[in-house]
N, C-alpha and C. Protein backbone atom coordinates (compact mmCIF):
# COMPACT_ATOMS: atom_id res chain seq x y z
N UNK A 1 0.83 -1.19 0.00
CA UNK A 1 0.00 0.00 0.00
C UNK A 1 0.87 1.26 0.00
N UNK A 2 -0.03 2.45 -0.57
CA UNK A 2 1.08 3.81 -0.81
C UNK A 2 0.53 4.84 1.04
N UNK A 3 1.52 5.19 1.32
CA UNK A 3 1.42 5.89 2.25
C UNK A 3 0.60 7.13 1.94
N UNK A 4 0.26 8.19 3.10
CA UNK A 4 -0.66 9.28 2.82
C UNK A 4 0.48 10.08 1.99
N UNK A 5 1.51 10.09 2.01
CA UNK A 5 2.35 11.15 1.61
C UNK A 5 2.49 10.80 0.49
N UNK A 6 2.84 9.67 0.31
CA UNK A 6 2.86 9.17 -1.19
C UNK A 6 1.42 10.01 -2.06
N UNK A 7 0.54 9.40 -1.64
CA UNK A 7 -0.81 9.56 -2.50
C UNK A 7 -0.78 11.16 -2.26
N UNK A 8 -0.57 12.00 -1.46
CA UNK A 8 -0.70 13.44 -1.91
C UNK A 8 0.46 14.04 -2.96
N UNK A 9 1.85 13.29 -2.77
CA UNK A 9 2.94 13.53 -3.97
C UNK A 9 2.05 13.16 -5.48
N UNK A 10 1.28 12.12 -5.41
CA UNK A 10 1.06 11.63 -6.83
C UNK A 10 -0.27 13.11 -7.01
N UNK A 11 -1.08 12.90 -6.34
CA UNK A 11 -1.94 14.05 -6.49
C UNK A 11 -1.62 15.07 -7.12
N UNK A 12 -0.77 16.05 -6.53
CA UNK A 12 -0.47 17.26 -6.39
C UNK A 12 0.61 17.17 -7.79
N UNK A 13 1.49 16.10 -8.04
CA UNK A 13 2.34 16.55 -9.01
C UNK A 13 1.53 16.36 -10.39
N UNK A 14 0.15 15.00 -10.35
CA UNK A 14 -0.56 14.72 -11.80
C UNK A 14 -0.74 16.54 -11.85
N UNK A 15 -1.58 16.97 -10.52
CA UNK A 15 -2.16 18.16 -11.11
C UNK A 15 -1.42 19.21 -11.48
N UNK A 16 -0.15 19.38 -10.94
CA UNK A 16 0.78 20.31 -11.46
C UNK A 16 1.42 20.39 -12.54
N UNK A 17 1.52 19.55 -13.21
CA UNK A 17 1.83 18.74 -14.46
C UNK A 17 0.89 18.56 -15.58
N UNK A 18 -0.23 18.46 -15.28
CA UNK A 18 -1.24 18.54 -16.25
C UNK A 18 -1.96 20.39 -16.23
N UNK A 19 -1.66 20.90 -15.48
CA UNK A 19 -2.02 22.30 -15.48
C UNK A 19 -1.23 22.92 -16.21
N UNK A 20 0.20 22.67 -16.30
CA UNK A 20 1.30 23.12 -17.27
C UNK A 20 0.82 22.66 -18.66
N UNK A 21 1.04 21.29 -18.71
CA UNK A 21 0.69 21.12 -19.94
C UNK A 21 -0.77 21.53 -20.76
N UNK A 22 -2.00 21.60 -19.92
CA UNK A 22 -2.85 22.52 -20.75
C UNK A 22 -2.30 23.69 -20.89
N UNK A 23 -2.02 24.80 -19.70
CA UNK A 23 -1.51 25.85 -20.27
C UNK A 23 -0.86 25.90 -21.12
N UNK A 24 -0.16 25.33 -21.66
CA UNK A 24 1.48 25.38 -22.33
C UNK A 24 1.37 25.28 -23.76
N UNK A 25 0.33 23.82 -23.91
CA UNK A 25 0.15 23.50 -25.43
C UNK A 25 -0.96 23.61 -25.62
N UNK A 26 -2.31 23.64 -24.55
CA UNK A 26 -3.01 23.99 -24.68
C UNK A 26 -3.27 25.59 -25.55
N UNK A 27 -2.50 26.68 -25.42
CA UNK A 27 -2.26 27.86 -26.03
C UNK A 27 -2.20 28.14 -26.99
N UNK A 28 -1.02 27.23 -27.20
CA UNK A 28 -0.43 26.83 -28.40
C UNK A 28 -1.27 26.33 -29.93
N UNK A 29 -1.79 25.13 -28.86
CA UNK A 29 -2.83 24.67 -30.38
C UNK A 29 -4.17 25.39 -30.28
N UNK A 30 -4.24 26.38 -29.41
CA UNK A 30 -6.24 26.84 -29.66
C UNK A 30 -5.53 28.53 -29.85
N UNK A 31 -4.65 28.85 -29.79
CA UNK A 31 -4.29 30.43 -29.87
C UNK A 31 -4.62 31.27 -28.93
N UNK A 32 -5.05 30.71 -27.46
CA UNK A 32 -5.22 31.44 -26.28
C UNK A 32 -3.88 31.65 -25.72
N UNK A 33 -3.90 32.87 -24.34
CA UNK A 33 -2.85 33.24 -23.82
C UNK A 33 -2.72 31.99 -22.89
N UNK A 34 -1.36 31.60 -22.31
CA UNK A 34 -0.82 30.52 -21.65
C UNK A 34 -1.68 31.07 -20.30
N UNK A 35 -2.18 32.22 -19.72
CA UNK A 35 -2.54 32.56 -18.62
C UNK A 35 -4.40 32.72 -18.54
N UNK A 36 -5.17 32.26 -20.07
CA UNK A 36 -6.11 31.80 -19.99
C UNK A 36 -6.42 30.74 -19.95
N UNK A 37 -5.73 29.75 -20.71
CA UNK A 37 -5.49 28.19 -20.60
C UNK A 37 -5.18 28.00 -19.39
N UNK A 38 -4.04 28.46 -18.27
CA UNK A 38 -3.97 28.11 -17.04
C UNK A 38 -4.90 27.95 -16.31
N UNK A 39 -5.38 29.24 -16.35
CA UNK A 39 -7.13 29.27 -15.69
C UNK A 39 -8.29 28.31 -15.88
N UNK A 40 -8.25 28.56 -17.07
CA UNK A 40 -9.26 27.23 -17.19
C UNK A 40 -8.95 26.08 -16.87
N UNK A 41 -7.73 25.79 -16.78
CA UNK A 41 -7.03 24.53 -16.19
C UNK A 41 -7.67 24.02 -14.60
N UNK A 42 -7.42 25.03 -14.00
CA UNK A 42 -7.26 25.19 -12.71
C UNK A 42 -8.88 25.39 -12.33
N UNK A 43 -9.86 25.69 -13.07
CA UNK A 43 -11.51 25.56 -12.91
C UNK A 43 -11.83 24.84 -13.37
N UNK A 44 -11.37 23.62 -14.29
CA UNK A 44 -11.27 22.49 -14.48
C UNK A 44 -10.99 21.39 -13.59
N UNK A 45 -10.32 21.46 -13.03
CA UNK A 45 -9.53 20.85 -11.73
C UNK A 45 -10.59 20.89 -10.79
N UNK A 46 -11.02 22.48 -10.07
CA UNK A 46 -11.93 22.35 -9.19
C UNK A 46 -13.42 21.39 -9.67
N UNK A 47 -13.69 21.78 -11.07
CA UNK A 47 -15.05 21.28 -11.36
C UNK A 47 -15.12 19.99 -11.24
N UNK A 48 -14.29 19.20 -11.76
CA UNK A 48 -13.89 17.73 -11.15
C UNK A 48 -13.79 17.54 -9.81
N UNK A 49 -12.97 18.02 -9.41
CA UNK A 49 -12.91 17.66 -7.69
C UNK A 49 -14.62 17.74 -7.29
N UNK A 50 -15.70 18.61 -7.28
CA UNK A 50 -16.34 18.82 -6.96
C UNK A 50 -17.56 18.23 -7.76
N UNK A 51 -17.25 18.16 -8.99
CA UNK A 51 -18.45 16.83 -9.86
C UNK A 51 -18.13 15.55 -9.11
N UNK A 52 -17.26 15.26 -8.73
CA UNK A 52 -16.57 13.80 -8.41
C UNK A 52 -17.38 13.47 -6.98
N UNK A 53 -17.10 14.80 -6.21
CA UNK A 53 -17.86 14.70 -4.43
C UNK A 53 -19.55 14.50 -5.17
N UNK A 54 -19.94 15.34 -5.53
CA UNK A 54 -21.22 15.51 -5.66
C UNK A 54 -21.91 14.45 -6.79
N UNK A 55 -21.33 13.54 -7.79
CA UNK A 55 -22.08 12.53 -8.05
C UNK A 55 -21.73 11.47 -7.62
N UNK A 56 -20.65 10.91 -7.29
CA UNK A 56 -20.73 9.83 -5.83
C UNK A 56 -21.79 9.58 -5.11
N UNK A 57 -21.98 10.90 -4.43
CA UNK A 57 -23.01 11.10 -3.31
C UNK A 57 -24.44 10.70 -3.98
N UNK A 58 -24.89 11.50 -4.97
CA UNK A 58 -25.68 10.95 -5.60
C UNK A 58 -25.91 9.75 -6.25
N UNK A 59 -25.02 9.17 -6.74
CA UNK A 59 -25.16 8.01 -7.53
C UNK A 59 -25.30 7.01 -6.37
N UNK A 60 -24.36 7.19 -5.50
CA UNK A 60 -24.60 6.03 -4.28
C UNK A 60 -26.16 6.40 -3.39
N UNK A 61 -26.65 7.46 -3.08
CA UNK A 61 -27.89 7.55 -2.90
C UNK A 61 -29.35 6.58 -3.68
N UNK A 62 -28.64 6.88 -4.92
CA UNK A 62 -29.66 6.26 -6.02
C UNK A 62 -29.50 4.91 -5.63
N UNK A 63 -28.05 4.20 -5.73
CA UNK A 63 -27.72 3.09 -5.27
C UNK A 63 -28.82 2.74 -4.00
N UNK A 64 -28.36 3.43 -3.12
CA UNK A 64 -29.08 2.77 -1.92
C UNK A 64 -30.64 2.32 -2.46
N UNK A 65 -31.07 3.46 -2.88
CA UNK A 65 -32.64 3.93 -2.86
C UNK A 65 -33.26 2.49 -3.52
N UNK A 66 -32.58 2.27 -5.38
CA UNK A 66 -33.26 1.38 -6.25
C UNK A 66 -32.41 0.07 -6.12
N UNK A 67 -30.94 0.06 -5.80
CA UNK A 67 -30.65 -1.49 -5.87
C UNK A 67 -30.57 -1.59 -4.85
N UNK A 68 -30.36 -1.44 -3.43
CA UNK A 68 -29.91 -1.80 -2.00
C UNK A 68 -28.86 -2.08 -1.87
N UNK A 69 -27.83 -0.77 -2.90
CA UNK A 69 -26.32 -1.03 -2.59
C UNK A 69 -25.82 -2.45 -3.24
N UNK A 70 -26.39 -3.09 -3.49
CA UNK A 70 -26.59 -4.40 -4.14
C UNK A 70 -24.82 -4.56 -4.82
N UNK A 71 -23.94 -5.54 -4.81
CA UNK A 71 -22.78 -5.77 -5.06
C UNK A 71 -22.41 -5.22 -6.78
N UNK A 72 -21.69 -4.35 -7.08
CA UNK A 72 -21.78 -3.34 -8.76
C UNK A 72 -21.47 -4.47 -9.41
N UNK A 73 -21.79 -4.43 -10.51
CA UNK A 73 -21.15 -5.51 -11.39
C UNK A 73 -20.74 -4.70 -12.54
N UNK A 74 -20.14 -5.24 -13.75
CA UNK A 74 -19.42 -4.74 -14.76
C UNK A 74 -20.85 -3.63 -15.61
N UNK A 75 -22.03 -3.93 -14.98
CA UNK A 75 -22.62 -3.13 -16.20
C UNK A 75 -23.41 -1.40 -15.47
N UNK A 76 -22.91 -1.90 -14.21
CA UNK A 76 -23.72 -0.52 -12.97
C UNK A 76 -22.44 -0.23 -12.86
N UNK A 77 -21.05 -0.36 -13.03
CA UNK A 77 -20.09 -0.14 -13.06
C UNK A 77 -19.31 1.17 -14.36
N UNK A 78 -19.75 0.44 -15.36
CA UNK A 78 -19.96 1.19 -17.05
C UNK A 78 -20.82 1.91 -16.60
N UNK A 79 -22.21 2.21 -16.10
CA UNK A 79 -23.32 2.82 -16.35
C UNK A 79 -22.40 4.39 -15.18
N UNK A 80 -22.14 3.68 -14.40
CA UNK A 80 -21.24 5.23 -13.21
C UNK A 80 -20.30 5.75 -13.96
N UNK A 81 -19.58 5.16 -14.94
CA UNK A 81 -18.18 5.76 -15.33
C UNK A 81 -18.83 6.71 -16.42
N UNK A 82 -19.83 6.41 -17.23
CA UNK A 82 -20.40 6.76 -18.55
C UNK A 82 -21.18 8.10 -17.97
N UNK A 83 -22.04 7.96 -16.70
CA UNK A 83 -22.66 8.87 -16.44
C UNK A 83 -22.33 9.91 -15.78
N UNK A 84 -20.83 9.64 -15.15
CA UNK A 84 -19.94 10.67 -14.65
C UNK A 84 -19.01 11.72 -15.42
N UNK A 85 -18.92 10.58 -16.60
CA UNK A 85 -18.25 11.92 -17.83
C UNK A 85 -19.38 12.58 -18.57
N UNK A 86 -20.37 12.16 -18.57
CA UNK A 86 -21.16 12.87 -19.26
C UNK A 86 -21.56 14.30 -18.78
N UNK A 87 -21.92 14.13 -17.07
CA UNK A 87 -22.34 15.28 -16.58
C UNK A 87 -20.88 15.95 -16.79
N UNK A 88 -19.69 15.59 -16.82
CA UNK A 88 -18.70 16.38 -16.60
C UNK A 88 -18.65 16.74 -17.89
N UNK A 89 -19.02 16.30 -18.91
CA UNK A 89 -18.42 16.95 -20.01
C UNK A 89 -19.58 18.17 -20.22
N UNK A 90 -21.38 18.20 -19.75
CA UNK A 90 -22.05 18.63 -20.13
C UNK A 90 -21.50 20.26 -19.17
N UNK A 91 -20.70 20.48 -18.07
CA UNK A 91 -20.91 21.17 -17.04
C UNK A 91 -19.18 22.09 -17.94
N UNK A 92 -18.37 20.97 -18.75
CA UNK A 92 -17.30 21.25 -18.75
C UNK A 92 -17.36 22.38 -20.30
N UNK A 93 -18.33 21.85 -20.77
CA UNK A 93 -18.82 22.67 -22.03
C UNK A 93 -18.89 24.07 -21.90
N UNK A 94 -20.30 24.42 -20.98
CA UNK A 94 -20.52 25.84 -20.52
C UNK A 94 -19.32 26.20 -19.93
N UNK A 95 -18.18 25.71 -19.37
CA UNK A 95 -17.75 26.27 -18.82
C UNK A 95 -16.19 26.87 -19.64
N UNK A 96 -16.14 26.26 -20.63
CA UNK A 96 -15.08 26.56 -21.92
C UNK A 96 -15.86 27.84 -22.80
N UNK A 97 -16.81 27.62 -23.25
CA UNK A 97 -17.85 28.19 -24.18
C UNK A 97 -17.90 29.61 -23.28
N UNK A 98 -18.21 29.65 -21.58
CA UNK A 98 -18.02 31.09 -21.33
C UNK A 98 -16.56 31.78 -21.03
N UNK A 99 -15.47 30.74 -20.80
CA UNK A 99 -14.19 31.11 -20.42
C UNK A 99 -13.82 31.71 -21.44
N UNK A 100 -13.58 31.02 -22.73
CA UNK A 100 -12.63 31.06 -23.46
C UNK A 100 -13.88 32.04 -24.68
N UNK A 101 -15.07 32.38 -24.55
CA UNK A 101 -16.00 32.97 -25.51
C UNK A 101 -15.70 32.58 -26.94
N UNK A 102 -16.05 31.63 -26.81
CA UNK A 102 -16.85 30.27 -28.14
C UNK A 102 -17.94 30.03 -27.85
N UNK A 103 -18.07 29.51 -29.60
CA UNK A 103 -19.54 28.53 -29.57
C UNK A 103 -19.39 27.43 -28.69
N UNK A 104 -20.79 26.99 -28.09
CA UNK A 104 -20.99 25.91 -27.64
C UNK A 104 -20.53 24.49 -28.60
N UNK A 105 -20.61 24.59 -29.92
CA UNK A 105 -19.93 23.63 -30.29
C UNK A 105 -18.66 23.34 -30.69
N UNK A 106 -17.91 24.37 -30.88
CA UNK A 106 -16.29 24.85 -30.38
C UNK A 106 -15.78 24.01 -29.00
N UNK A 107 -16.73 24.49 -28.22
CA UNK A 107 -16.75 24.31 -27.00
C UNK A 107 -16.66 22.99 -26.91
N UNK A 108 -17.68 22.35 -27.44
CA UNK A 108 -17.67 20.97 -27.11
C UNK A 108 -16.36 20.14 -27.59
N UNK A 109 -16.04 20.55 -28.73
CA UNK A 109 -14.86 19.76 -29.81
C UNK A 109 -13.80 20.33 -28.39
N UNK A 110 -13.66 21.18 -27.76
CA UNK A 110 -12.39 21.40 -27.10
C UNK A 110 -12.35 20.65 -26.00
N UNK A 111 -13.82 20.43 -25.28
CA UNK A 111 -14.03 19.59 -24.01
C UNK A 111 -13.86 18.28 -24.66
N UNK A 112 -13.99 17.55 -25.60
CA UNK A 112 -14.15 16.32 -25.62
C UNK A 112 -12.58 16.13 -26.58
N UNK A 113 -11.88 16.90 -26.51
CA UNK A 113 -10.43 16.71 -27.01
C UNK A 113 -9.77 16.97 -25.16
N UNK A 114 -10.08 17.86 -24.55
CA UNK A 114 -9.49 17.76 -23.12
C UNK A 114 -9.64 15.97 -22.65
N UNK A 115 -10.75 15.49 -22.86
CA UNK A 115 -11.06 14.23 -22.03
C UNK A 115 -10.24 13.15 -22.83
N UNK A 116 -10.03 13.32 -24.19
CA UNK A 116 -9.07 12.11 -24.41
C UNK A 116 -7.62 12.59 -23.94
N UNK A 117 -7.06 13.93 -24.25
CA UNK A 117 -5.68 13.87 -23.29
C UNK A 117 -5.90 13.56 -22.02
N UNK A 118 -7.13 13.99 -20.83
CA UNK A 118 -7.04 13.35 -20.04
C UNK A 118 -6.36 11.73 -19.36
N UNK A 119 -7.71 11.26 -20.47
CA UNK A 119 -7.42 9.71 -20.53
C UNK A 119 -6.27 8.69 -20.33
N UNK A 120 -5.58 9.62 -21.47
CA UNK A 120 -4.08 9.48 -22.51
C UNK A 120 -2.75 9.76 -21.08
N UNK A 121 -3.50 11.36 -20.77
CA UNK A 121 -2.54 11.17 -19.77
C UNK A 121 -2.51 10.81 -18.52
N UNK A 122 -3.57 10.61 -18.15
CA UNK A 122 -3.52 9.55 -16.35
C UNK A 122 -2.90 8.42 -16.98
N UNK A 123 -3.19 7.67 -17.95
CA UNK A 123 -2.71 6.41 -17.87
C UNK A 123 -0.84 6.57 -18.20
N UNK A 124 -0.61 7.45 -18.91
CA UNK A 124 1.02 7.65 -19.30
C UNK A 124 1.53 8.36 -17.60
N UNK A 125 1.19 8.80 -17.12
CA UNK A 125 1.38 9.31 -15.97
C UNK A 125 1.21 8.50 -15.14
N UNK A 126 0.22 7.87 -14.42
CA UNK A 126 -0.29 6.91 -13.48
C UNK A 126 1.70 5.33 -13.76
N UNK A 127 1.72 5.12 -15.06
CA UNK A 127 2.69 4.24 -15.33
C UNK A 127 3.85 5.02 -15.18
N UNK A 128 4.25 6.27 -15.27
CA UNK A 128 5.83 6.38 -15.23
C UNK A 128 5.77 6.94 -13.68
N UNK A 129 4.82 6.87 -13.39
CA UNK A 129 4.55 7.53 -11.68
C UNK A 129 5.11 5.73 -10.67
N UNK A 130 3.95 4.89 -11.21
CA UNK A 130 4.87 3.08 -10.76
C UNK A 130 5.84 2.84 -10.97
N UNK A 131 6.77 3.70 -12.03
CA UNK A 131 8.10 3.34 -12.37
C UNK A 131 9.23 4.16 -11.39
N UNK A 132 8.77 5.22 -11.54
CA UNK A 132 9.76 6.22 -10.76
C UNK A 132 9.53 6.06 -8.69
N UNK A 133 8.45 5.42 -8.60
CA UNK A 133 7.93 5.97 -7.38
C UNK A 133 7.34 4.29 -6.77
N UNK A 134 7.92 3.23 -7.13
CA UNK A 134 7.04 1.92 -7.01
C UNK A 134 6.34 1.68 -5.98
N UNK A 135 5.70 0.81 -5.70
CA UNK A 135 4.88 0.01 -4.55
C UNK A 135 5.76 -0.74 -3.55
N UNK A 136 5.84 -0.25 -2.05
CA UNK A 136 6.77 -0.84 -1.60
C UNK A 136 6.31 -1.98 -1.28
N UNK A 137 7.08 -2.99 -1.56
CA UNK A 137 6.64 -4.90 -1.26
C UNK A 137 6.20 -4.83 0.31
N UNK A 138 5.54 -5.69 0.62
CA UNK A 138 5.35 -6.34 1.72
C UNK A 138 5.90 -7.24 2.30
N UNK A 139 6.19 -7.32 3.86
CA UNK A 139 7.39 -8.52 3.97
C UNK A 139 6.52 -9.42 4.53
């Protein structure tokens, strides 16, 4: 298991690291200033942190309410992951479309190009993070 310190190093550096890199190339390829891309970076960040608390809560509510918490299986499993990007992408839209003043469908092509670098990069990150930083064995 990773210690608390560990898991706030991995935290804090994905997000410091991925805040650069939207700013950085983010700029770059949409022609915004590196210090509007930052921003939006960083209200990005919060909107997640805070979509993440707030459909949990809900989804596990619902849970309780219609299955009885009932053990997830692979398809209430898909159905949380699917329904968690969706609200995020629907919340992440308006929120590009008023930052950055675009169309909503601008907007969207930029939110749903953020979520595959996302993707792209937790998983390239999450792996050179096990490499540099491993799991200490158990004796």
């Amino acid at each position: 298991m990773r210690t608390i310190g560990d898991r706030i190093r991995h935290t804090v550096t994905f997000e410091v690291i991925a805040l650069l890199l939207v700013a950085l190339v983010g700029s770059q390829l949409i022609g915004q200033s590196v210090e509007m891309m930052g921003a939006l970076s960083l209200m990005f960040s919060v909107l997640v942190m805070c979509w993440n608390m707030l459909y949990n809560w809900l989804f596990d509510m619902w849970d309780q309410k219609h299955r009885k918490a009932a053990k997830r299986g692979v398809a209430i499993r898909l159905a949380h992951a699917v329904l968690f990007e969706v609200g995020l992408l629907t919340a992440g839209v308006f929120l590009v479309a008023w930052w950055l003043d675009m169309t909503l469908l601008d907007a969207l092509i930029l939110d749903i190009g953020f979520a595959v670098f996302f993707v792209a990069y937790a998983f390239l990150y999450n792996w050179a993070y096990g490499l540099i930083f491993p799991v200490p064995q158990q004796s």
